[in-house]
Amino acid sequence: MEFQSVNKLYEASFKANWDRPALSNYKGQVLHYRDVARRIAKMHIMYENCGLVKGDKIAICARNQANWGVAFISAITYGAVPVPILHEFKAGNVHHLVNHSEAKILFVDDVVWEGLTESEMPNLQAVIQINNFSFLYSRTDEITSVREHLNELFGKKYPMNFLPENLDYYEDSADELALINYTSGTSGFSKGVMIPYRALYSNIVFAKQVLPMIGNESDVVAMLPSAHMYGMMFELLFEMTVGSHVHFLTRVPSPKIIMQALAEIKPHIVIAVPLIIEKVYKNKLKPILDKGGIRFLMNIPGLDQVVMKKIRTELIEAFGGKFEEVIIGGAAFNKEVEAFFKRINFPFTVGYGMTECAPIIAYDDWKTNKLLSCGKAAPNMEIKIDSDDPYTIPGEVLVKGANVFLGYYKNEEATEASFTADGWFRTGDMGIMDSEGYLFLRGRSKCMILGPSGQNIYPEEIECVLNNMKYVVDSLVIEDDGGLTALIYPDFHQGEVDGFSREALEKALNEAMVETNKELPNYARIKKIEILPEDFERTPKRSIKRYLYQRN
């Protein structure tokens, strides 16, 4: 791969798309590329006057919005290192990560700032309100004065108007640190993933190759957290290099809000996590499919095609009708849902990635990807399975290539443990690979439970079965006193609608569990279930924080 400067890609895109829409808040303000460039130029003046130099860290902890994109791109195009922090993190975590990263500037929104204290973050030069770029805190009067006179300083720097030819962004190099992304993960605590520019460039090249139809007339809905690598890369960073228009959902992205936005904006690509798709299936499609008449028609050759075509057409319309495909990633996809979507020929594919690979590892187009596979190695990446028989015996998925990170920030021990002696990154995921190079994941190696006779039990596979039970919103299988316990968060509201008290709902779930256990191998059967009164603690990409629920 011949590397090109990522920041020069942005410079070229901004110049070429100067008068086109760039970033919007859903049902709110629209920023054109010229507006984004102007705001970035003002930020650069501010950084310079705050004494920031190349390599200094700029933390961003705020909800998704157009100015999140402005803040991030202003940092890298200055030569600074952005540190995106998930806004759902508790205040103590944010203080720790700002300090650990040695950030000089912190962008926040009102909600995040309410819980923070500047005295807990002594290295900061300034705290900036991301909504309007006003100062919430500055270390010195001189820095405050810069903000107060920013328009004046901007006018002095660009006396003849601000034009495309004024853009001259920092030229980065391949192995240079681009950003630090802290991730909580589902199996432990946050580590600072050091992403180099080559990983950003390789991911952008990948997206351009597999999505050649996405360009400067394309619309994209940003529904995933921008501070998470999956959403950041494929709902923002890639799009800004090709002149697309990104619409941020600034509210909590419930399935209802998401489907409303997709229907209105009609995006050209949909980037999603499984939970969104599974909810659409469970709430809208499954009740229809469970009706006797429809089930009967689905089993009659010829008529089944008519029914499936109608369902597919309505589903495509529900997602806006213009998209090329729905790309699903970030967590395991429910097998029943995936099989049904494949059966109706819905244009979706399941990819595989990690923060440490910025994020893409494997992908294949929806027309060719195999059922239950997450594709083949992405461009500039290699995958191998650490197993004596990688075709049949699951082993750890090892990866190498341009997308792989530099290491964990200020954590040499964790960095060393993450690589093999010959330089392969240990993903911590288990899988097999077929003769054509398609990867099939079997779960997290850290989540794997050893069965009574040495069997490898992957709780995610059992959870897929449990989550198809009526009244189950989500579940978690844990090892408990030598057996398997299923923690279940049920749909209390639907149970109430159907006339069940909480006690009766628990009894119904226990009875259903008897039938469900018959579908499972003896060693993977559930010994008991426990009902949770409220939803699981989750990461921002909606994965359950598994480590909080382990008992052994």
Coordinates of N, CA and C in Angstrom, one line a residue, residues 24 33 87 96 140 194 201 229 256 259 276 333 340 350 369 390 428 446 448 492:
S24 N -24.5 17.8 9.4 CA -25.7 18.4 9.9 C -26.1 17.7 11.3
Y33 N -19.1 22.4 3.6 CA -17.6 22.2 3.8 C -16.9 23.5 4.0
H87 N -19.0 9.7 25.8 CA -19.7 10.6 26.7 C -20.5 9.8 27.8
H96 N -9.9 10.7 34.8 CA -8.7 9.8 34.7 C -8.2 9.8 33.2
T140 N -5.5 30.7 31.9 CA -4.9 32.1 32.0 C -5.8 33.1 31.4
M194 N -3.5 3.3 20.5 CA -2.7 4.3 19.7 C -2.9 3.9 18.2
Y201 N -5.7 5.7 7.0 CA -5.6 5.7 5.5 C -6.0 4.4 4.9
M229 N -14.6 3.7 17.4 CA -13.9 3.6 16.1 C -14.8 3.3 15.0
K256 N -36.9 3.7 17.2 CA -37.9 4.5 16.7 C -37.3 5.7 16.0
M259 N -35.3 4.7 12.8 CA -36.1 4.4 11.6 C -36.7 5.6 11.0
I276 N -29.9 -2.9 16.7 CA -30.9 -2.1 16.0 C -31.7 -3.1 15.0
F333 N -24.2 -11.2 15.7 CA -25.5 -11.0 15.2 C -26.3 -12.3 15.5
F340 N -32.9 -15.3 8.5 CA -34.1 -14.8 7.9 C -33.8 -13.7 6.9
V350 N -22.3 -8.7 7.3 CA -21.8 -8.6 8.6 C -20.2 -8.5 8.5
N369 N -21.2 -12.7 0.6 CA -20.8 -13.1 1.9 C -21.7 -14.3 2.3
P390 N -7.4 -25.1 11.5 CA -8.2 -23.9 11.5 C -9.5 -24.0 10.8
G428 N -8.2 -11.9 20.7 CA -9.0 -12.4 21.8 C -10.3 -13.0 21.4
K446 N -12.0 -14.8 26.0 CA -12.0 -14.5 27.4 C -13.4 -14.9 28.0
M448 N -15.1 -17.6 26.8 CA -15.3 -19.0 26.7 C -15.4 -19.7 28.0
F492 N -41.0 -6.6 30.5 CA -42.0 -6.5 31.5 C -43.3 -5.9 30.9

